[in-house]
Amino acid sequence: MEKTSTGMDSREIRQRFLTFFEKRGHAVLPSAPLVPENDPSVLFNTAGMQPLVPYLMGTPHPSGKRLANSQKCVRTQDIEEVGDKTHDTFFEMLGNWSLGDYFKEDAIKWSYEFLTSKEEGLGLDPARLYVTVFEGNDDAPRDNEAFEIWKKYMPEHRIYFMPAKNNWWSPGDNGPCGPDTEMFYDITSRGLGDMTKEEYLSADDRQDVVEIWNDVFMEYEKKDGKVIGKLAMKNVDTGSGLERILMAIQGKDNVFDTDLFEPLMRKIKELAKGGTATTTDIVRAERIVADHVRTAVMMIADGVRPSNTDQGYILRRLLRRAVRYADVLGVGHGTLSELAPVIAEKYKGVYDNVTEKMGDIVREIWEEEDKFRKTLERGIKEITRLISAGSISGVEAFTLFSTYGFPIEMTEEFAKEKGISVDRAEFDIEFKKHQALSRAGAEQKFKGGLADGGEKTTALHTATHLMLAGLRKYLGDGVHQAGSNITEERTRFDFTYPQKVERDVLDKVEAYVNEAISKVCTVKIEQMKKEDAKAKGVEGSFWEKYPDVVNVYSVVSPDGTQYSAELCGGPHVEQTGKMGKFKIVKEEAVAQGIRRVKAVLE
Ligand code: SER
C-alpha cells in the first residue's frame, strides 16, 4: 500500500479542486470575508456553507445551482487542542454545492473521483480510504441510499454506519441540515488495511485516520435545535479541509509539516532564542504560535481589530496567547509581527488582501503585543501569587483582565496547569457589571439571525437597508456598511463615518425610513452584472466577494421613488407597509472611523 506523496502543494490542490468542479458545471465563487456580513448567529464563518445559508433555504443564487469555492473559516472552540497534529483555528474549506440540483449519486461519485483520480484530482490511494454513513434515528432513516452508492467504489466492510453525533451536520440550532457521509484517510506509514468498526474507531481516536471530506445531504430544516421537517429542495453541501487534505497528499502526520506551514515553522525556529521548555512543550508552543498568528493575520486582513468584544476579543485572545507561548520559546519581544509576511506569501494570488493589508497587519500585531507586554510581567507575578494562595475568585480574575489584560480563558489555562480553579460564574457576573465581553470563545453567539428567516428579523433587515440609504443621503457617499448584526429585537449596524452623528441627523434618517414604510414600498430583486450594478450606484461593501452576477434588492414606492438599492443575499419583506415604526435608539463609536447605531421596529 503506497503512502501517497505526490508533491502537490496547497496552491495546486486548491486550484485542482476548483477546476474539477468548474468542469462539472459549477460556478466558482470567491471566498466570502471571515466575518459574516449579515448573520449575527456566528462571529466568523465556520464552514463554507455559512455565507450560502439563504440560498440553501431557497433564495435563488445568481450564479446558478452548482457552486464551488475555497472559503476562509475560523473555529476557536477547540483552541486548547491546538498544538496536536490536526487542530488549527484558521482553515480553508474546499466545498461544492448543489442547490436543489444533483444529489447523493453525483456528490459521492465526484468526491471519490476527486480524491482518487491521478489526472484530475488528488490521486490518493483508495486502499487508505474509509467511509462513514448515517445509521438513522427518529428524524431521518438510515442512509441506505448513500451506502448503496458507496458500494460501487468501496468494499462494503470499509463503510461504517454511525449515529447522528458523527454523521448529521447542521450549522447551529437553526437552518438547513441533514445526514452526511464522511471520508477518512489513513495517514500512518505502515498502512492500516481492513479494519472492523471497533478498530476503525480507535484508529480515529489515535488520529491515525483523518477526516478529509464531508458530503452533507441537506434536505431537512432545524429550528431551535429540533429537526422540524424537510426543506423545499434537496441540497448538497460538501466540505473538505485543505490543511488536512495536504497532510494526506504530502504524507505528513500533522498539518504543521505541510507546505502551508513549513516556511512559518522555519521562521519561528529562527526567531526562537532557546526558551526553557522541554522538547514536547517546544513543539506544542511552536504550533500554537504558528496557528494563532496565522489566524490573526487573516482576521486583520478582513478588517477585524483587537478589542474587548465579539470578533475583536477573539483576535485579542489569540494574539495574547501567542505572546505567552512566544515566551516559552524565547522568541524575542516585538518580533511576532515578523511572521506576517511569511504567512502572506502562501496566499498571494489567492487572498490578495493579506499582502495588500500588510501595513495594518504588522502594526496591529506589534501594538497588541506591546500593549500586553506592558502589564504581562506584573500580571504573571499576580497570577503566581493567587495560584500559590490556592484559588482564584471571580473578582480576582476580573482584575487580572481589567488591570493586566489577561483574557479570562488565559487565567483559566494558567490555573488549570496548576490544578486550581477559577470562579467563572462570579467572573461573569463581575463582567456583566462592566458590560464588555461578549460570550466569545465559541463562535456560536445566539439563536436567530437571517438564517432563521423570522418575520421580525427579516423586517429589521429591510429597515437596515433603508437606514443605510438614509445615512448616505444625509451624511454623504463616504458612508458604507462596516458590519451588521440583526436579531429579532434590534438591528445593530456599523458604518464608516469619522465623527459623532448628531441626534437631529438621526431624526432625519428615522423619518426617511418611516416614510418608505408608510408609502408601502415594494422590495424588488433584480439580477444584474456586477459592473452594471456598480455603474448604477447600487450600494455595497465587499464587492470582491460577489460573483459576476449579483442580486440587487431595491425598495421602491408606488409613485416610483427608489428609497434604497443594495447588493444582498436576502431575505427581505415583500412590502414595507407592515414593518412598524422605525427608531434609532443609540449611536456610538466602535473604532476609529467607524460608528455604530442600534435601531428597533416598534
Ligand atoms: N458543512 C459541512 C462541514 O462543515 C460540509 O461542508 O463539514
XYZ file of C-alpha atoms and ligand atoms in Angstrom:
609
model
C 0.000 0.000 0.000
C 1.596 3.273 -1.065
C 1.669 6.259 1.236
C 0.725 8.929 -1.247
C 3.181 11.737 -1.608
C 2.581 13.353 -4.952
C 4.468 16.559 -4.300
C 1.413 18.714 -4.960
C 1.400 21.869 -2.860
C -1.500 23.809 -1.345
C -1.789 26.147 -4.309
C -2.098 23.329 -6.810
C -4.584 21.377 -4.710
C -6.873 24.388 -4.261
C -6.753 25.038 -7.984
C -7.326 21.406 -8.941
C -10.406 21.305 -6.756
C -11.925 24.413 -8.316
C -11.109 23.293 -11.870
C -12.541 19.819 -11.249
C -15.893 21.250 -10.199
C -15.897 24.035 -12.747
C -15.624 21.352 -15.423
C -18.689 19.730 -13.909
C -20.844 22.808 -14.294
C -20.084 24.621 -11.012
C -19.663 28.399 -10.813
C -16.531 29.198 -8.823
C -17.213 31.853 -6.169
C -14.629 33.949 -4.333
C -14.266 33.305 -0.605
C -16.556 35.477 1.498
C -14.746 37.544 4.163
C -14.164 35.805 7.501
C -16.751 37.952 9.264
C -20.266 37.192 8.050
C -21.902 40.292 6.710
C -25.461 39.952 7.867
C -25.517 36.940 10.096
C -25.320 37.627 13.813
C -25.638 33.952 14.726
C -21.884 33.498 14.317
C -18.823 35.695 14.798
C -16.890 34.121 11.932
C -17.679 31.884 9.020
C -17.058 28.434 10.403
C -17.903 26.460 7.273
C -18.034 27.032 3.546
C -21.816 26.816 3.583
C -22.326 29.633 6.088
C -22.472 32.502 3.583
C -24.793 30.354 1.462
C -27.492 29.741 4.082
C -30.170 31.904 2.397
C -29.601 30.022 -0.855
C -29.738 26.614 0.784
C -33.060 27.733 2.275
C -34.455 28.540 -1.173
C -33.419 32.032 -2.364
C -32.170 31.607 -5.975
C -28.418 32.149 -6.293
C -27.395 34.474 -9.141
C -24.618 32.105 -10.218
C -26.913 29.118 -10.564
C -27.500 25.812 -8.822
C -23.962 24.441 -8.804
C -21.353 26.356 -6.843
C -17.820 25.719 -5.615
C -15.199 27.687 -3.726
C -12.455 27.749 -1.173
C -13.795 29.518 1.921
C -11.765 31.074 4.722
C -13.038 29.780 8.075
C -12.267 30.265 11.774
C -13.235 27.902 14.574
C -11.855 28.517 18.056
C -13.937 26.267 20.268
C -11.083 23.729 20.281
C -8.365 26.318 20.829
C -6.828 24.322 23.663
C -6.326 21.356 21.334
C -4.096 23.437 19.057
C -0.610 22.015 19.335
C -1.691 18.483 18.466
C -1.458 17.082 14.941
C -4.591 18.391 13.307
C -6.215 21.311 15.115
C -5.951 24.782 13.683
C -8.124 27.821 14.342
C -7.996 29.156 10.770
C -8.554 26.812 7.873
C -9.731 26.810 4.316
C -12.689 24.712 3.341
C -12.942 23.480 -0.209
C -16.604 22.979 -0.998
C -19.069 22.212 -3.754
C -22.797 22.777 -3.558
C -25.933 21.691 -5.294
C -28.894 23.966 -4.644
C -31.733 21.580 -5.434
C -29.833 20.156 -8.414
C -27.769 16.922 -8.213
C -27.989 14.816 -5.072
C -26.316 11.785 -3.496
C -25.319 9.876 -6.637
C -23.213 12.648 -8.204
C -21.996 14.103 -4.918
C -20.468 10.793 -3.845
C -19.146 9.937 -7.289
C -17.356 13.282 -7.608
C -15.954 13.194 -4.088
C -14.496 9.775 -4.777
C -13.206 10.750 -8.212
C -11.572 13.921 -6.982
C -9.871 12.160 -4.100
C -8.531 9.271 -6.143
C -8.087 10.424 -9.753
C -4.428 10.952 -10.617
C -5.230 13.013 -13.714
C -7.814 15.439 -12.422
C -7.828 15.027 -8.669
C -5.519 14.193 -5.799
C -4.515 10.666 -6.690
C -4.991 9.409 -3.136
C -4.704 5.674 -2.560
C -8.225 4.095 -2.455
C -6.837 1.354 -0.191
C -6.335 4.005 2.531
C -9.859 5.368 2.335
C -12.672 4.694 4.850
C -16.227 5.969 4.749
C -18.982 6.582 7.293
C -22.716 6.957 6.634
C -25.710 7.855 8.810
C -27.289 4.971 10.752
C -30.722 6.638 11.168
C -32.775 7.965 14.072
C -36.237 9.441 14.747
C -35.524 12.410 12.484
C -34.413 10.545 9.384
C -33.968 6.951 8.206
C -30.721 5.007 7.885
C -28.964 6.259 4.764
C -29.052 3.069 2.735
C -29.036 5.106 -0.439
C -25.588 6.573 0.315
C -24.408 3.107 1.389
C -25.505 1.538 -1.918
C -23.826 4.284 -3.919
C -20.575 3.936 -1.950
C -20.538 0.183 -2.635
C -19.833 0.990 -6.281
C -16.497 2.457 -5.219
C -15.563 0.953 -1.876
C -15.517 -2.527 -0.332
C -18.589 -2.823 1.882
C -16.622 -3.654 5.042
C -14.867 -0.265 4.943
C -18.161 1.632 5.043
C -19.357 2.143 8.637
C -22.786 3.224 9.855
C -22.602 5.931 12.541
C -25.062 7.812 14.759
C -26.216 11.428 14.414
C -23.442 12.557 16.761
C -20.970 11.755 13.963
C -22.988 11.832 10.780
C -25.592 14.546 10.996
C -24.499 18.066 10.174
C -26.070 21.431 10.858
C -24.515 24.875 11.201
C -26.238 25.522 14.548
C -29.663 25.331 16.130
C -31.409 26.881 13.157
C -31.144 26.386 9.437
C -30.548 23.697 6.841
C -29.182 20.318 7.948
C -29.086 16.655 7.077
C -27.322 13.320 7.255
C -23.808 13.213 5.924
C -21.231 10.803 4.651
C -17.646 11.378 5.681
C -14.402 10.219 4.130
C -11.348 9.382 6.233
C -7.777 8.752 5.135
C -5.151 6.555 6.731
C -2.044 8.694 7.336
C 0.113 6.096 9.081
C 3.328 4.978 7.446
C 2.600 1.283 7.960
C -0.911 1.325 6.466
C -3.873 0.136 8.499
C -5.548 -2.114 5.911
C -9.003 -3.551 6.522
C -10.445 -2.682 9.921
C -13.515 -3.711 11.879
C -15.685 -0.848 13.063
C -14.096 -1.033 16.537
C -10.589 -0.953 15.087
C -11.558 1.930 12.877
C -12.958 3.884 15.858
C -9.770 3.502 17.829
C -7.678 4.489 14.779
C -9.809 7.621 14.633
C -9.127 8.311 18.331
C -5.387 7.999 17.740
C -5.617 10.409 14.758
C -4.249 7.618 12.543
C -7.121 8.344 10.194
C -8.227 11.923 9.497
C -11.481 13.191 8.114
C -10.772 14.670 4.716
C -14.220 15.276 3.280
C -17.830 15.585 4.339
C -20.829 15.395 1.994
C -23.951 16.692 3.720
C -27.292 15.879 2.158
C -29.174 18.952 3.257
C -32.841 18.242 2.844
C -34.009 18.968 6.405
C -34.545 22.093 8.484
C -33.767 22.740 12.151
C -35.475 25.256 14.375
C -34.473 25.885 17.979
C -32.346 22.753 17.940
C -35.049 20.409 16.615
C -35.461 18.960 13.159
C -38.850 20.302 12.054
C -39.185 18.781 8.596
C -37.917 18.841 5.060
C -36.741 21.816 3.042
C -38.432 22.679 -0.242
C -35.421 21.276 -2.087
C -32.681 18.714 -1.686
C -29.250 20.307 -1.435
C -25.726 19.022 -1.281
C -23.162 20.791 0.932
C -19.694 19.341 0.800
C -16.628 20.460 2.686
C -13.029 19.399 2.702
C -10.411 20.957 4.944
C -7.478 21.983 2.762
C -4.949 21.629 5.577
C -5.983 18.045 6.249
C -6.007 17.145 2.577
C -2.454 18.457 2.477
C -1.382 16.084 5.227
C -2.770 13.167 3.266
C -1.211 14.240 -0.015
C 2.162 15.233 1.328
C 2.439 12.159 3.518
C 2.726 14.137 6.782
C 1.274 13.112 10.103
C 0.494 16.685 11.160
C -0.632 19.902 9.457
C 2.374 21.910 10.625
C 4.752 19.869 8.465
C 2.812 20.601 5.252
C 3.920 23.223 2.733
C 1.358 25.720 4.021
C 3.094 25.936 7.401
C 6.639 24.864 6.599
C 8.222 28.332 5.987
C 6.356 29.708 9.017
C 7.630 26.961 11.312
C 11.130 27.596 9.990
C 10.832 31.306 10.739
C 9.572 30.643 14.287
C 12.549 28.347 14.964
C 14.821 31.051 13.598
C 13.355 33.679 15.945
C 13.415 31.394 18.984
C 16.449 32.009 21.117
C 16.047 28.951 23.256
C 13.387 29.065 25.916
C 13.483 26.810 28.928
C 10.817 24.350 27.865
C 11.114 20.609 27.246
C 11.026 19.264 23.678
C 7.353 18.320 23.757
C 6.468 21.734 25.117
C 8.520 23.354 22.397
C 6.710 21.519 19.624
C 3.372 22.493 21.117
C 4.386 26.105 21.657
C 5.726 26.440 18.106
C 2.469 25.134 16.716
C 0.396 27.438 18.923
C 2.368 30.498 17.879
C 2.154 29.496 14.197
C -1.558 28.816 14.336
C -2.590 31.848 16.347
C -0.519 34.349 14.407
C -1.741 32.912 11.087
C -5.357 33.251 12.192
C -4.717 36.769 13.475
C -3.180 37.750 10.139
C -6.227 36.500 8.230
C -8.615 38.261 10.636
C -6.833 41.600 10.470
C -6.706 41.367 6.654
C -10.508 41.048 6.762
C -10.926 44.142 8.921
C -11.023 42.758 12.491
C -9.161 44.769 15.141
C -8.239 43.694 18.701
C -10.896 44.774 21.206
C -12.847 43.517 24.203
C -15.935 42.390 22.338
C -17.035 39.961 19.649
C -14.567 39.216 16.839
C -12.065 41.691 18.277
C -11.961 39.771 21.543
C -11.180 36.501 19.796
C -8.372 38.219 17.899
C -7.027 39.737 21.130
C -7.163 36.393 22.848
C -5.279 34.663 20.035
C -2.551 37.285 19.946
C -2.092 37.371 23.713
C -1.959 33.609 23.848
C 0.648 33.694 21.065
C 2.728 36.139 23.131
C 2.623 33.799 26.087
C 3.844 30.849 24.010
C 6.404 33.015 22.201
C 7.942 33.483 25.633
C 8.066 29.721 26.173
C 10.172 29.572 23.003
C 12.293 32.598 23.760
C 11.044 34.411 20.658
C 12.241 37.985 21.064
C 9.878 40.687 22.263
C 8.179 42.599 19.468
C 9.033 40.072 16.786
C 5.721 38.227 16.326
C 4.745 40.653 13.591
C 7.742 39.443 11.561
C 5.841 36.235 10.937
C 3.110 38.040 8.992
C 4.901 38.436 5.633
C 5.900 34.756 5.709
C 2.257 33.827 6.178
C 1.088 36.219 3.444
C 3.424 34.661 0.890
C 1.312 31.480 0.803
C -1.857 33.416 -0.025
C -0.569 35.571 -2.875
C -2.906 35.265 -5.824
C -5.478 33.525 -3.602
C -6.419 36.069 -0.909
C -4.527 39.119 -2.087
C -5.857 41.345 0.665
C -3.383 39.668 3.029
C -0.485 41.260 1.161
C -2.369 44.479 0.465
C -3.138 44.986 4.164
C 0.356 44.083 5.372
C 0.900 47.556 6.852
C -2.202 47.248 9.058
C -1.401 43.648 9.952
C 2.135 44.319 11.133
C 1.051 47.414 13.072
C -1.882 45.719 14.814
C 0.147 42.681 15.857
C 3.003 44.842 17.050
C 0.737 47.180 19.031
C -1.239 44.366 20.633
C 1.935 42.585 21.684
C 3.327 45.844 23.051
C 0.140 46.653 24.953
C 0.031 43.205 26.530
C 3.711 43.190 27.421
C 3.363 46.416 29.377
C 1.385 44.526 32.018
C 2.374 40.926 31.355
C 5.217 40.678 33.806
C 3.257 42.199 36.681
C 0.247 40.074 35.677
C 2.286 36.877 35.845
C 3.545 37.863 39.304
C -0.022 38.489 40.394
C -1.386 35.241 38.987
C 1.509 33.284 40.516
C 0.672 34.836 43.891
C -3.009 33.903 43.519
C -2.171 30.378 42.408
C 0.061 29.812 45.409
C -2.791 31.035 47.613
C -4.792 28.093 46.226
C -7.715 29.602 44.323
C -8.750 32.499 42.109
C -12.008 34.247 42.800
C -14.136 35.811 40.068
C -13.282 39.283 41.274
C -9.552 38.478 41.152
C -9.918 37.007 37.661
C -11.670 40.182 36.643
C -8.834 42.306 37.983
C -6.400 40.138 36.028
C -8.422 41.007 32.954
C -9.063 44.677 33.541
C -5.710 45.649 35.028
C -3.293 43.165 33.485
C -5.075 42.360 30.219
C -5.366 38.621 30.869
C -8.294 37.166 28.906
C -10.319 35.012 31.312
C -9.539 31.919 29.264
C -5.832 32.556 29.779
C -6.286 32.858 33.534
C -8.231 29.595 33.454
C -5.466 27.917 31.493
C -2.782 29.047 33.951
C -4.934 27.843 36.831
C -5.676 24.504 35.181
C -1.976 23.835 34.656
C -1.530 24.145 38.432
C -4.688 22.207 39.223
C -6.581 25.062 40.835
C -9.957 26.530 39.974
C -11.264 29.898 38.890
C -14.725 31.080 39.882
C -16.029 31.635 36.373
C -19.620 32.318 37.420
C -18.522 35.134 39.694
C -16.227 36.451 36.970
C -19.159 36.531 34.531
C -21.275 38.496 36.997
C -18.433 40.910 37.519
C -18.050 41.206 33.817
C -21.679 41.886 33.116
C -21.418 44.716 35.577
C -18.700 46.171 33.413
C -20.512 45.280 30.237
C -17.721 44.488 27.905
C -17.050 40.932 26.959
C -19.224 39.017 24.592
C -19.531 35.300 25.002
C -16.524 34.890 22.841
C -14.710 31.609 22.595
C -17.375 29.636 20.887
C -18.308 31.383 17.681
C -21.909 30.399 18.158
C -23.409 33.565 19.583
C -27.133 33.346 19.842
C -30.078 31.945 18.042
C -31.715 33.841 15.272
C -30.249 35.988 12.586
C -31.133 35.991 8.960
C -30.835 32.245 8.785
C -33.951 31.874 10.908
C -35.993 33.828 8.354
C -38.207 35.061 11.221
C -40.614 37.859 10.305
C -39.186 40.409 12.729
C -35.587 39.731 11.749
C -36.495 39.981 8.081
C -38.297 43.314 8.610
C -35.303 44.687 10.512
C -33.062 43.618 7.664
C -35.137 45.644 5.178
C -35.158 48.559 7.639
C -31.355 48.322 7.818
C -31.097 48.787 4.051
C -33.346 51.840 4.277
C -31.331 53.220 7.171
C -28.064 52.908 5.257
C -29.648 54.741 2.316
C -30.841 57.446 4.750
C -27.406 57.763 6.351
C -25.827 58.160 2.926
C -28.419 60.760 1.962
C -27.680 62.952 4.986
C -24.026 62.172 5.680
C -22.697 61.653 2.171
C -21.420 58.875 -0.077
C -18.444 58.183 2.164
C -20.787 56.178 4.399
C -20.642 52.420 3.835
C -21.567 49.383 5.842
C -18.777 48.144 8.102
C -20.709 45.372 9.825
C -24.210 44.400 10.730
C -25.830 42.239 13.320
C -29.565 41.670 13.277
C -31.670 39.775 15.792
C -35.417 39.596 16.337
C -35.178 42.517 18.755
C -32.970 45.026 17.017
C -30.517 45.833 14.268
C -27.002 46.831 15.160
C -25.243 48.482 12.297
C -21.669 49.742 11.879
C -20.730 52.202 9.191
C -17.829 54.322 8.088
C -18.021 57.915 9.306
C -15.348 59.974 11.042
C -17.364 61.679 13.778
C -20.411 61.550 16.014
C -23.748 61.696 14.202
C -25.947 64.295 15.874
C -29.459 63.492 17.020
C -31.105 65.839 14.512
C -29.470 63.859 11.676
C -30.565 60.567 13.217
C -34.100 62.017 13.357
C -33.946 62.759 9.657
C -32.732 59.223 8.913
C -35.567 57.810 11.026
C -38.072 59.944 9.136
C -36.629 58.737 5.824
C -37.085 55.097 6.814
C -40.570 55.704 8.197
C -41.604 57.496 5.029
C -40.550 54.459 2.988
C -42.521 52.231 5.358
C -45.677 54.354 5.238
C -45.638 54.566 1.464
C -45.940 50.761 1.292
C -42.943 50.218 -0.940
C -42.259 47.020 -2.817
C -38.937 45.211 -2.399
C -37.698 44.086 -5.807
C -34.914 41.594 -6.522
C -33.041 42.040 -9.750
C -30.091 40.116 -11.039
C -27.513 42.168 -12.833
C -23.879 42.157 -13.848
C -21.585 43.413 -11.138
C -20.211 46.234 -13.323
C -23.724 47.358 -14.240
C -24.747 47.423 -10.592
C -21.652 49.454 -9.698
C -22.293 51.867 -12.574
C -25.885 52.368 -11.414
C -24.706 53.412 -7.969
C -26.002 50.330 -6.189
C -24.675 50.335 -2.623
C -22.461 47.502 -1.428
C -19.334 46.786 0.537
C -17.082 43.770 -0.134
C -17.747 43.864 -3.894
C -14.906 41.427 -4.353
C -16.797 38.728 -2.523
C -19.612 38.680 -5.030
C -19.706 36.669 -8.251
C -20.034 38.356 -11.667
C -23.811 38.370 -11.495
C -25.291 39.829 -8.312
C -28.655 40.151 -6.590
C -29.722 43.752 -6.124
C -32.509 44.456 -3.659
C -34.293 47.765 -4.160
C -37.086 49.404 -2.208
C -39.418 51.361 -4.450
C -42.659 53.198 -3.632
C -45.816 53.043 -5.788
C -45.018 56.582 -7.028
C -41.690 55.324 -8.356
C -39.327 56.770 -5.708
C -36.381 54.488 -5.057
C -35.525 54.508 -1.350
C -32.686 52.005 -1.433
C -30.718 49.803 -3.832
C -28.187 47.464 -2.336
C -26.323 44.252 -3.019
C -27.599 41.485 -0.787
C -28.423 37.845 -0.334
C -31.801 38.493 1.306
C -34.196 37.674 2.820
C -36.356 40.834 2.886
C -40.035 41.670 3.327
C -42.016 41.832 0.101
C -43.727 45.076 1.086
C -42.741 47.626 3.691
C -46.241 48.613 4.891
C -46.476 46.404 7.969
C -42.952 46.748 9.329
C -43.855 49.045 12.236
C -42.297 52.303 13.368
C -38.538 52.659 12.983
C -36.479 54.185 15.766
C -32.742 54.714 16.214
C -32.065 54.174 19.893
C -28.321 54.568 20.156
C -25.313 55.991 18.335
C -21.730 55.463 19.425
C -18.147 54.969 18.273
C -16.766 51.431 17.871
C -13.365 52.101 16.383
C -11.594 54.934 14.710
C -13.690 55.980 11.708
C -16.483 53.540 12.492
C -19.801 54.456 14.133
C -22.447 52.082 15.425
C -26.194 52.564 15.632
C -28.812 50.391 17.241
C -32.348 50.622 15.939
C -35.682 48.917 16.508
C -39.067 48.499 14.865
C -41.925 49.153 17.261
N -20.810 21.970 6.190
C -20.121 20.733 6.273
C -18.927 20.799 7.193
O -18.551 21.855 7.626
C -19.712 20.291 4.903
O -19.171 21.354 4.222
O -18.359 19.780 7.480
